[in-house]
mmCIF file of the C-alpha atoms, coordinates in Angstrom:
data_MODEL
# 
_entry.id   MODEL 
# 
loop_
_atom_site.group_PDB 
_atom_site.id 
_atom_site.type_symbol 
_atom_site.label_atom_id 
_atom_site.label_alt_id 
_atom_site.label_comp_id 
_atom_site.label_asym_id 
_atom_site.label_entity_id 
_atom_site.label_seq_id 
_atom_site.pdbx_PDB_ins_code 
_atom_site.Cartn_x 
_atom_site.Cartn_y 
_atom_site.Cartn_z 
_atom_site.occupancy 
_atom_site.B_iso_or_equiv 
_atom_site.pdbx_formal_charge 
_atom_site.auth_seq_id 
_atom_site.auth_comp_id 
_atom_site.auth_asym_id 
_atom_site.auth_atom_id 
_atom_site.pdbx_PDB_model_num 
ATOM 1   C CA . MET A 1 1   ? 4.470   1.503   -0.615 1.00 0.00 ? 1   MET A CA 1 
ATOM 2   C CA . SER A 1 2   ? 7.262   3.648   0.416  1.00 0.00 ? 2   SER A CA 1 
ATOM 3   C CA . GLU A 1 3   ? 8.308   3.708   3.991  1.00 0.00 ? 3   GLU A CA 1 
ATOM 4   C CA . LYS A 1 4   ? 7.220   7.222   4.368  1.00 0.00 ? 4   LYS A CA 1 
ATOM 5   C CA . ARG A 1 5   ? 4.442   9.528   3.146  1.00 0.00 ? 5   ARG A CA 1 
ATOM 6   C CA . THR A 1 6   ? 4.174   13.244  4.091  1.00 0.00 ? 6   THR A CA 1 
ATOM 7   C CA . ILE A 1 7   ? 1.050   15.770  3.184  1.00 0.00 ? 7   ILE A CA 1 
ATOM 8   C CA . GLU A 1 8   ? 1.373   19.070  3.624  1.00 0.00 ? 8   GLU A CA 1 
ATOM 9   C CA . LEU A 1 9   ? -1.701  21.664  3.691  1.00 0.00 ? 9   LEU A CA 1 
ATOM 10  C CA . SER A 1 10  ? -2.669  24.978  4.211  1.00 0.00 ? 10  SER A CA 1 
ATOM 11  C CA . MET A 1 11  ? -6.237  26.014  5.289  1.00 0.00 ? 11  MET A CA 1 
ATOM 12  C CA . ASP A 1 12  ? -8.423  28.244  7.263  1.00 0.00 ? 12  ASP A CA 1 
ATOM 13  C CA . GLN A 1 13  ? -9.985  27.319  10.577 1.00 0.00 ? 13  GLN A CA 1 
ATOM 14  C CA . ALA A 1 14  ? -13.634 26.297  9.031  1.00 0.00 ? 14  ALA A CA 1 
ATOM 15  C CA . GLY A 1 15  ? -11.718 24.160  6.242  1.00 0.00 ? 15  GLY A CA 1 
ATOM 16  C CA . LEU A 1 16  ? -9.359  22.594  9.104  1.00 0.00 ? 16  LEU A CA 1 
ATOM 17  C CA . SER A 1 17  ? -12.239 21.635  11.055 1.00 0.00 ? 17  SER A CA 1 
ATOM 18  C CA . SER A 1 18  ? -14.319 20.109  7.682  1.00 0.00 ? 18  SER A CA 1 
ATOM 19  C CA . TRP A 1 19  ? -10.729 18.393  7.377  1.00 0.00 ? 19  TRP A CA 1 
ATOM 20  C CA . LEU A 1 20  ? -10.370 16.846  10.678 1.00 0.00 ? 20  LEU A CA 1 
ATOM 21  C CA . LYS A 1 21  ? -13.901 15.351  10.343 1.00 0.00 ? 21  LYS A CA 1 
ATOM 22  C CA . GLU A 1 22  ? -12.923 13.666  7.024  1.00 0.00 ? 22  GLU A CA 1 
ATOM 23  C CA . LEU A 1 23  ? -9.779  12.449  8.559  1.00 0.00 ? 23  LEU A CA 1 
ATOM 24  C CA . ALA A 1 24  ? -11.925 10.804  11.427 1.00 0.00 ? 24  ALA A CA 1 
ATOM 25  C CA . GLU A 1 25  ? -14.079 9.262   8.942  1.00 0.00 ? 25  GLU A CA 1 
ATOM 26  C CA . GLY A 1 26  ? -11.211 8.065   6.888  1.00 0.00 ? 26  GLY A CA 1 
ATOM 27  C CA . PHE A 1 27  ? -9.114  7.057   9.758  1.00 0.00 ? 27  PHE A CA 1 
ATOM 28  C CA . GLU A 1 28  ? -11.791 4.211   10.470 1.00 0.00 ? 28  GLU A CA 1 
ATOM 29  C CA . LYS A 1 29  ? -12.164 3.130   7.011  1.00 0.00 ? 29  LYS A CA 1 
ATOM 30  C CA . GLY A 1 30  ? -8.086  2.790   7.119  1.00 0.00 ? 30  GLY A CA 1 
ATOM 31  C CA . VAL A 1 31  ? -7.786  5.675   4.603  1.00 0.00 ? 31  VAL A CA 1 
ATOM 32  C CA . LEU A 1 32  ? -6.525  9.159   4.218  1.00 0.00 ? 32  LEU A CA 1 
ATOM 33  C CA . LEU A 1 33  ? -7.932  11.181  1.803  1.00 0.00 ? 33  LEU A CA 1 
ATOM 34  C CA . SER A 1 34  ? -5.734  13.924  0.275  1.00 0.00 ? 34  SER A CA 1 
ATOM 35  C CA . GLY A 1 35  ? -5.107  15.909  -2.634 1.00 0.00 ? 35  GLY A CA 1 
ATOM 36  C CA . GLU A 1 36  ? -3.215  13.224  -3.994 1.00 0.00 ? 36  GLU A CA 1 
ATOM 37  C CA . GLY A 1 37  ? -5.966  10.789  -3.448 1.00 0.00 ? 37  GLY A CA 1 
ATOM 38  C CA . ALA A 1 38  ? -6.520  7.914   -0.783 1.00 0.00 ? 38  ALA A CA 1 
ATOM 39  C CA . ILE A 1 39  ? -3.514  6.677   1.260  1.00 0.00 ? 39  ILE A CA 1 
ATOM 40  C CA . ASP A 1 40  ? -3.901  3.322   2.251  1.00 0.00 ? 40  ASP A CA 1 
ATOM 41  C CA . LEU A 1 41  ? -3.206  3.151   6.489  1.00 0.00 ? 41  LEU A CA 1 
ATOM 42  C CA . GLU A 1 42  ? -2.915  -0.512  6.560  1.00 0.00 ? 42  GLU A CA 1 
ATOM 43  C CA . GLY A 1 43  ? 0.310   -1.682  8.931  1.00 0.00 ? 43  GLY A CA 1 
ATOM 44  C CA . PHE A 1 44  ? 1.290   1.852   9.621  1.00 0.00 ? 44  PHE A CA 1 
ATOM 45  C CA . LYS A 1 45  ? 4.024   1.904   12.222 1.00 0.00 ? 45  LYS A CA 1 
ATOM 46  C CA . SER A 1 46  ? 3.305   5.940   12.992 1.00 0.00 ? 46  SER A CA 1 
ATOM 47  C CA . PHE A 1 47  ? 1.175   8.403   12.112 1.00 0.00 ? 47  PHE A CA 1 
ATOM 48  C CA . LYS A 1 48  ? 2.191   12.114  13.285 1.00 0.00 ? 48  LYS A CA 1 
ATOM 49  C CA . LEU A 1 49  ? -0.116  15.128  12.857 1.00 0.00 ? 49  LEU A CA 1 
ATOM 50  C CA . SER A 1 50  ? 1.000   18.936  13.195 1.00 0.00 ? 50  SER A CA 1 
ATOM 51  C CA . PHE A 1 51  ? -0.338  22.338  13.036 1.00 0.00 ? 51  PHE A CA 1 
ATOM 52  C CA . LYS A 1 52  ? 1.047   25.506  12.644 1.00 0.00 ? 52  LYS A CA 1 
ATOM 53  C CA . ARG A 1 53  ? -0.837  28.817  12.528 1.00 0.00 ? 53  ARG A CA 1 
ATOM 54  C CA . GLY A 1 54  ? 0.434   31.340  10.068 1.00 0.00 ? 54  GLY A CA 1 
ATOM 55  C CA . GLU A 1 55  ? 0.227   35.158  10.389 1.00 0.00 ? 55  GLU A CA 1 
ATOM 56  C CA . ASP A 1 56  ? -2.120  34.944  7.557  1.00 0.00 ? 56  ASP A CA 1 
ATOM 57  C CA . GLY A 1 57  ? -4.621  33.313  9.681  1.00 0.00 ? 57  GLY A CA 1 
ATOM 58  C CA . LEU A 1 58  ? -4.074  30.209  7.556  1.00 0.00 ? 58  LEU A CA 1 
ATOM 59  C CA . GLN A 1 59  ? -3.421  26.610  9.226  1.00 0.00 ? 59  GLN A CA 1 
ATOM 60  C CA . GLY A 1 60  ? -0.540  24.813  7.935  1.00 0.00 ? 60  GLY A CA 1 
ATOM 61  C CA . VAL A 1 61  ? -0.998  20.950  8.472  1.00 0.00 ? 61  VAL A CA 1 
ATOM 62  C CA . LYS A 1 62  ? 1.210   18.358  8.249  1.00 0.00 ? 62  LYS A CA 1 
ATOM 63  C CA . VAL A 1 63  ? 0.770   14.362  8.222  1.00 0.00 ? 63  VAL A CA 1 
ATOM 64  C CA . ALA A 1 64  ? 3.815   12.188  8.289  1.00 0.00 ? 64  ALA A CA 1 
ATOM 65  C CA . ILE A 1 65  ? 3.035   8.566   7.879  1.00 0.00 ? 65  ILE A CA 1 
ATOM 66  C CA . LYS A 1 66  ? 5.690   5.769   8.631  1.00 0.00 ? 66  LYS A CA 1 
ATOM 67  C CA . TYR A 1 67  ? 5.514   1.843   7.491  1.00 0.00 ? 67  TYR A CA 1 
ATOM 68  C CA . PRO A 1 68  ? 7.808   -0.568  8.607  1.00 0.00 ? 68  PRO A CA 1 
ATOM 69  C CA . LYS A 1 69  ? 10.398  -1.516  5.830  1.00 0.00 ? 69  LYS A CA 1 
ATOM 70  C CA . PRO A 1 70  ? 8.726   -4.330  3.840  1.00 0.00 ? 70  PRO A CA 1 
ATOM 71  C CA . LEU A 1 71  ? 11.929  -6.807  4.295  1.00 0.00 ? 71  LEU A CA 1 
ATOM 72  C CA . TYR A 1 72  ? 11.320  -10.041 2.314  1.00 0.00 ? 72  TYR A CA 1 
ATOM 73  C CA . PHE A 1 73  ? 14.723  -11.155 2.156  1.00 0.00 ? 73  PHE A CA 1 
ATOM 74  C CA . GLY A 1 74  ? 14.282  -12.789 -1.287 1.00 0.00 ? 74  GLY A CA 1 
ATOM 75  C CA . ALA A 1 75  ? 10.855  -14.454 -0.541 1.00 0.00 ? 75  ALA A CA 1 
ATOM 76  C CA . ASN A 1 76  ? 8.162   -13.256 -2.363 1.00 0.00 ? 76  ASN A CA 1 
ATOM 77  C CA . PRO A 1 77  ? 5.935   -10.912 -0.382 1.00 0.00 ? 77  PRO A CA 1 
ATOM 78  C CA . ALA A 1 78  ? 2.708   -12.656 -1.227 1.00 0.00 ? 78  ALA A CA 1 
ATOM 79  C CA . GLY A 1 79  ? 3.723   -15.161 1.259  1.00 0.00 ? 79  GLY A CA 1 
ATOM 80  C CA . GLY A 1 80  ? 6.227   -17.623 1.012  1.00 0.00 ? 80  GLY A CA 1 
ATOM 81  C CA . ALA A 1 81  ? 9.661   -18.376 -0.299 1.00 0.00 ? 81  ALA A CA 1 
ATOM 82  C CA . GLU A 1 82  ? 9.360   -18.083 -4.629 1.00 0.00 ? 82  GLU A CA 1 
ATOM 83  C CA . GLN A 1 83  ? 8.585   -21.619 -5.965 1.00 0.00 ? 83  GLN A CA 1 
ATOM 84  C CA . GLY A 1 84  ? 11.172  -23.559 -7.620 1.00 0.00 ? 84  GLY A CA 1 
ATOM 85  C CA . GLN A 1 85  ? 13.743  -21.245 -6.105 1.00 0.00 ? 85  GLN A CA 1 
ATOM 86  C CA . GLU A 1 86  ? 16.689  -23.298 -4.389 1.00 0.00 ? 86  GLU A CA 1 
ATOM 87  C CA . THR A 1 87  ? 18.106  -21.492 -0.826 1.00 0.00 ? 87  THR A CA 1 
ATOM 88  C CA . SER A 1 88  ? 21.647  -21.824 -0.620 1.00 0.00 ? 88  SER A CA 1 
ATOM 89  C CA . ALA A 1 89  ? 23.628  -20.903 2.543  1.00 0.00 ? 89  ALA A CA 1 
ATOM 90  C CA . THR A 1 90  ? 25.524  -18.075 0.646  1.00 0.00 ? 90  THR A CA 1 
ATOM 91  C CA . ALA A 1 91  ? 22.077  -16.709 -0.254 1.00 0.00 ? 91  ALA A CA 1 
ATOM 92  C CA . LEU A 1 92  ? 20.650  -16.174 3.155  1.00 0.00 ? 92  LEU A CA 1 
ATOM 93  C CA . PRO A 1 93  ? 20.622  -12.691 4.501  1.00 0.00 ? 93  PRO A CA 1 
ATOM 94  C CA . LYS A 1 94  ? 22.411  -12.145 7.573  1.00 0.00 ? 94  LYS A CA 1 
ATOM 95  C CA . TYR A 1 95  ? 20.390  -13.788 10.366 1.00 0.00 ? 95  TYR A CA 1 
ATOM 96  C CA . LYS A 1 96  ? 20.630  -11.043 12.845 1.00 0.00 ? 96  LYS A CA 1 
ATOM 97  C CA . SER A 1 97  ? 18.883  -8.896  10.730 1.00 0.00 ? 97  SER A CA 1 
ATOM 98  C CA . LEU A 1 98  ? 15.957  -11.412 9.783  1.00 0.00 ? 98  LEU A CA 1 
ATOM 99  C CA . LYS A 1 99  ? 15.600  -11.863 13.605 1.00 0.00 ? 99  LYS A CA 1 
ATOM 100 C CA . LYS A 1 100 ? 15.166  -8.357  14.257 1.00 0.00 ? 100 LYS A CA 1 
ATOM 101 C CA . HIS A 1 101 ? 12.839  -7.793  11.212 1.00 0.00 ? 101 HIS A CA 1 
ATOM 102 C CA . MET A 1 102 ? 10.796  -11.089 12.471 1.00 0.00 ? 102 MET A CA 1 
ATOM 103 C CA . LYS A 1 103 ? 10.816  -9.429  16.206 1.00 0.00 ? 103 LYS A CA 1 
ATOM 104 C CA . GLN A 1 104 ? 9.080   -6.196  14.942 1.00 0.00 ? 104 GLN A CA 1 
ATOM 105 C CA . THR A 1 105 ? 6.470   -7.788  12.732 1.00 0.00 ? 105 THR A CA 1 
ATOM 106 C CA . PHE A 1 106 ? 5.482   -10.432 15.057 1.00 0.00 ? 106 PHE A CA 1 
ATOM 107 C CA . LYS A 1 107 ? 5.004   -7.561  17.833 1.00 0.00 ? 107 LYS A CA 1 
ATOM 108 C CA . SER A 1 108 ? 2.661   -5.910  15.495 1.00 0.00 ? 108 SER A CA 1 
ATOM 109 C CA . ILE A 1 109 ? 0.537   -9.007  14.614 1.00 0.00 ? 109 ILE A CA 1 
ATOM 110 C CA . GLY A 1 110 ? 0.556   -9.322  18.505 1.00 0.00 ? 110 GLY A CA 1 
ATOM 111 C CA . MET A 1 111 ? -0.560  -5.978  18.819 1.00 0.00 ? 111 MET A CA 1 
ATOM 112 C CA . ALA A 1 112 ? -3.306  -6.409  16.310 1.00 0.00 ? 112 ALA A CA 1 
ATOM 113 C CA . LEU A 1 113 ? -4.598  -9.438  17.855 1.00 0.00 ? 113 LEU A CA 1 
ATOM 114 C CA . SER A 1 114 ? -4.724  -8.025  21.038 1.00 0.00 ? 114 SER A CA 1 
ATOM 115 C CA . ALA A 1 115 ? -7.233  -5.391  19.959 1.00 0.00 ? 115 ALA A CA 1 
ATOM 116 C CA . GLY A 1 116 ? -9.098  -7.978  18.390 1.00 0.00 ? 116 GLY A CA 1 
ATOM 117 C CA . GLN A 1 117 ? -8.618  -7.044  14.821 1.00 0.00 ? 117 GLN A CA 1 
ATOM 118 C CA . LEU A 1 118 ? -7.106  -8.949  11.980 1.00 0.00 ? 118 LEU A CA 1 
ATOM 119 C CA . PRO A 1 119 ? -3.043  -8.596  11.547 1.00 0.00 ? 119 PRO A CA 1 
ATOM 120 C CA . PRO A 1 120 ? -1.857  -6.068  8.983  1.00 0.00 ? 120 PRO A CA 1 
ATOM 121 C CA . ALA A 1 121 ? -1.816  -8.150  5.793  1.00 0.00 ? 121 ALA A CA 1 
ATOM 122 C CA . LEU A 1 122 ? 1.716   -7.012  4.275  1.00 0.00 ? 122 LEU A CA 1 
ATOM 123 C CA . GLU A 1 123 ? 3.515   -7.519  8.003  1.00 0.00 ? 123 GLU A CA 1 
ATOM 124 C CA . ALA A 1 124 ? 1.823   -10.841 8.355  1.00 0.00 ? 124 ALA A CA 1 
ATOM 125 C CA . GLN A 1 125 ? 2.886   -12.109 5.038  1.00 0.00 ? 125 GLN A CA 1 
ATOM 126 C CA . SER A 1 126 ? 6.285   -10.698 5.758  1.00 0.00 ? 126 SER A CA 1 
ATOM 127 C CA . PHE A 1 127 ? 6.328   -12.714 8.897  1.00 0.00 ? 127 PHE A CA 1 
ATOM 128 C CA . ILE A 1 128 ? 5.456   -15.836 7.315  1.00 0.00 ? 128 ILE A CA 1 
ATOM 129 C CA . ALA A 1 129 ? 8.027   -15.453 4.427  1.00 0.00 ? 129 ALA A CA 1 
ATOM 130 C CA . ASP A 1 130 ? 10.870  -14.693 7.047  1.00 0.00 ? 130 ASP A CA 1 
ATOM 131 C CA . SER A 1 131 ? 9.381   -17.424 9.075  1.00 0.00 ? 131 SER A CA 1 
ATOM 132 C CA . LEU A 1 132 ? 9.860   -20.015 6.207  1.00 0.00 ? 132 LEU A CA 1 
ATOM 133 C CA . LEU A 1 133 ? 13.116  -18.387 5.484  1.00 0.00 ? 133 LEU A CA 1 
ATOM 134 C CA . MET A 1 134 ? 14.607  -18.332 9.171  1.00 0.00 ? 134 MET A CA 1 
ATOM 135 C CA . ILE A 1 135 ? 14.296  -22.474 9.416  1.00 0.00 ? 135 ILE A CA 1 
ATOM 136 C CA . GLU A 1 136 ? 16.766  -22.730 6.719  1.00 0.00 ? 136 GLU A CA 1 
ATOM 137 C CA . TYR A 1 137 ? 19.826  -21.501 8.932  1.00 0.00 ? 137 TYR A CA 1 
ATOM 138 C CA . GLN A 1 138 ? 21.863  -24.598 10.317 1.00 0.00 ? 138 GLN A CA 1 
ATOM 139 C CA . GLY A 1 139 ? 22.614  -24.867 14.337 1.00 0.00 ? 139 GLY A CA 1 
ATOM 140 C CA . LYS A 1 140 ? 19.811  -22.192 15.123 1.00 0.00 ? 140 LYS A CA 1 
ATOM 141 C CA . GLY A 1 141 ? 17.128  -24.432 16.637 1.00 0.00 ? 141 GLY A CA 1 
ATOM 142 C CA . ASP A 1 142 ? 17.086  -27.280 14.130 1.00 0.00 ? 142 ASP A CA 1 
ATOM 143 C CA . GLU A 1 143 ? 14.888  -29.445 16.108 1.00 0.00 ? 143 GLU A CA 1 
ATOM 144 C CA . PHE A 1 144 ? 12.184  -26.887 16.371 1.00 0.00 ? 144 PHE A CA 1 
ATOM 145 C CA . TYR A 1 145 ? 12.297  -26.222 12.771 1.00 0.00 ? 145 TYR A CA 1 
ATOM 146 C CA . ASP A 1 146 ? 9.169   -28.870 11.589 1.00 0.00 ? 146 ASP A CA 1 
ATOM 147 C CA . ALA A 1 147 ? 6.625   -27.535 14.433 1.00 0.00 ? 147 ALA A CA 1 
ATOM 148 C CA . TYR A 1 148 ? 7.473   -24.162 13.630 1.00 0.00 ? 148 TYR A CA 1 
ATOM 149 C CA . ARG A 1 149 ? 7.103   -24.717 9.839  1.00 0.00 ? 149 ARG A CA 1 
ATOM 150 C CA . GLU A 1 150 ? 3.544   -26.616 10.445 1.00 0.00 ? 150 GLU A CA 1 
ATOM 151 C CA . GLN A 1 151 ? 2.565   -23.664 13.160 1.00 0.00 ? 151 GLN A CA 1 
ATOM 152 C CA . THR A 1 152 ? 3.460   -21.071 10.286 1.00 0.00 ? 152 THR A CA 1 
ATOM 153 C CA . ARG A 1 153 ? 1.697   -22.774 7.843  1.00 0.00 ? 153 ARG A CA 1 
ATOM 154 C CA . ALA A 1 154 ? -1.538  -22.938 10.034 1.00 0.00 ? 154 ALA A CA 1 
ATOM 155 C CA . PHE A 1 155 ? -0.759  -19.521 10.862 1.00 0.00 ? 155 PHE A CA 1 
ATOM 156 C CA . GLU A 1 156 ? -0.943  -18.545 7.255  1.00 0.00 ? 156 GLU A CA 1 
ATOM 157 C CA . ALA A 1 157 ? -4.237  -20.808 6.537  1.00 0.00 ? 157 ALA A CA 1 
ATOM 158 C CA . ALA A 1 158 ? -5.848  -19.149 9.199  1.00 0.00 ? 158 ALA A CA 1 
ATOM 159 C CA . LEU A 1 159 ? -5.254  -15.617 8.065  1.00 0.00 ? 159 LEU A CA 1 
ATOM 160 C CA . ALA A 1 160 ? -6.644  -16.570 4.375  1.00 0.00 ? 160 ALA A CA 1 
ATOM 161 C CA . ALA A 1 161 ? -9.667  -18.167 6.321  1.00 0.00 ? 161 ALA A CA 1 
ATOM 162 C CA . ALA A 1 162 ? -9.963  -14.659 8.190  1.00 0.00 ? 162 ALA A CA 1 
ATOM 163 C CA . ASP A 1 163 ? -10.731 -16.732 11.140 1.00 0.00 ? 163 ASP A CA 1 
ATOM 164 C CA . MET A 1 164 ? -9.732  -15.060 14.217 1.00 0.00 ? 164 MET A CA 1 
ATOM 165 C CA . GLY A 1 165 ? -9.799  -17.858 16.856 1.00 0.00 ? 165 GLY A CA 1 
ATOM 166 C CA . ALA A 1 166 ? -7.536  -19.824 14.675 1.00 0.00 ? 166 ALA A CA 1 
ATOM 167 C CA . ILE A 1 167 ? -4.947  -17.020 13.962 1.00 0.00 ? 167 ILE A CA 1 
ATOM 168 C CA . GLN A 1 168 ? -4.802  -16.511 17.609 1.00 0.00 ? 168 GLN A CA 1 
ATOM 169 C CA . ALA A 1 169 ? -4.509  -20.153 18.089 1.00 0.00 ? 169 ALA A CA 1 
ATOM 170 C CA . ALA A 1 170 ? -1.634  -20.165 15.642 1.00 0.00 ? 170 ALA A CA 1 
ATOM 171 C CA . TYR A 1 171 ? 0.021   -17.007 16.813 1.00 0.00 ? 171 TYR A CA 1 
ATOM 172 C CA . GLU A 1 172 ? 0.192   -18.329 20.435 1.00 0.00 ? 172 GLU A CA 1 
ATOM 173 C CA . ALA A 1 173 ? 1.710   -21.630 19.310 1.00 0.00 ? 173 ALA A CA 1 
ATOM 174 C CA . LEU A 1 174 ? 4.225   -19.894 17.086 1.00 0.00 ? 174 LEU A CA 1 
ATOM 175 C CA . ALA A 1 175 ? 5.087   -17.792 20.571 1.00 0.00 ? 175 ALA A CA 1 
ATOM 176 C CA . ARG A 1 176 ? 5.532   -20.757 22.178 1.00 0.00 ? 176 ARG A CA 1 
ATOM 177 C CA . THR A 1 177 ? 7.755   -22.368 20.074 1.00 0.00 ? 177 THR A CA 1 
ATOM 178 C CA . LYS A 1 178 ? 10.040  -19.041 19.592 1.00 0.00 ? 178 LYS A CA 1 
ATOM 179 C CA . ARG A 1 179 ? 9.830   -19.095 23.136 1.00 0.00 ? 179 ARG A CA 1 
ATOM 180 C CA . ASP A 1 180 ? 10.973  -22.495 23.891 1.00 0.00 ? 180 ASP A CA 1 
ATOM 181 C CA . CYS A 1 181 ? 14.001  -22.310 20.867 1.00 0.00 ? 181 CYS A CA 1 
ATOM 182 C CA . HIS A 1 182 ? 15.106  -19.069 22.174 1.00 0.00 ? 182 HIS A CA 1 
ATOM 183 C CA . SER A 1 183 ? 15.488  -20.499 25.902 1.00 0.00 ? 183 SER A CA 1 
ATOM 184 C CA . ARG A 1 184 ? 18.030  -23.401 24.619 1.00 0.00 ? 184 ARG A CA 1 
ATOM 185 C CA . HIS A 1 185 ? 19.599  -21.234 21.726 1.00 0.00 ? 185 HIS A CA 1 
ATOM 186 C CA . ALA A 1 186 ? 19.798  -17.508 22.965 1.00 0.00 ? 186 ALA A CA 1 
# 
């Protein structure tokens, strides 16, 4: 998935009205139907829609959809670190970059859960992979790592089962551990 998708269309007033109805129906299903085919809206960061009236009576329509950068920092986007891959201190990304990305994905997961929805799959998997990578850093909260690893695995299992109660409980446990760790190591 790219970071940004842009679609530009031109149509008359009646066509615009019909297209907006299709847009609303597709949005409910999580897809945007365009001349390029269906565009998956899962995990989008922003969705901008603009209109410009042309002198010829046609409406110019522009849709810009931004997605978070899928940063997996050497981890498998399907979840977890690559099997059989040794992680060395020299292979680790910058701690600050990893933490910044984790903050973004964790916030997105929390927003989805607050809305009573499953978290976006790509962001959840990215967060899990990043979490398992983050606990490889020495001296950054080592005493919390075992609990955090277990909670991350519980979150992953709850996601796989699509169990909203278990997902919410695992998310809250991760949030508590994060808060406790950051209070000591900030």
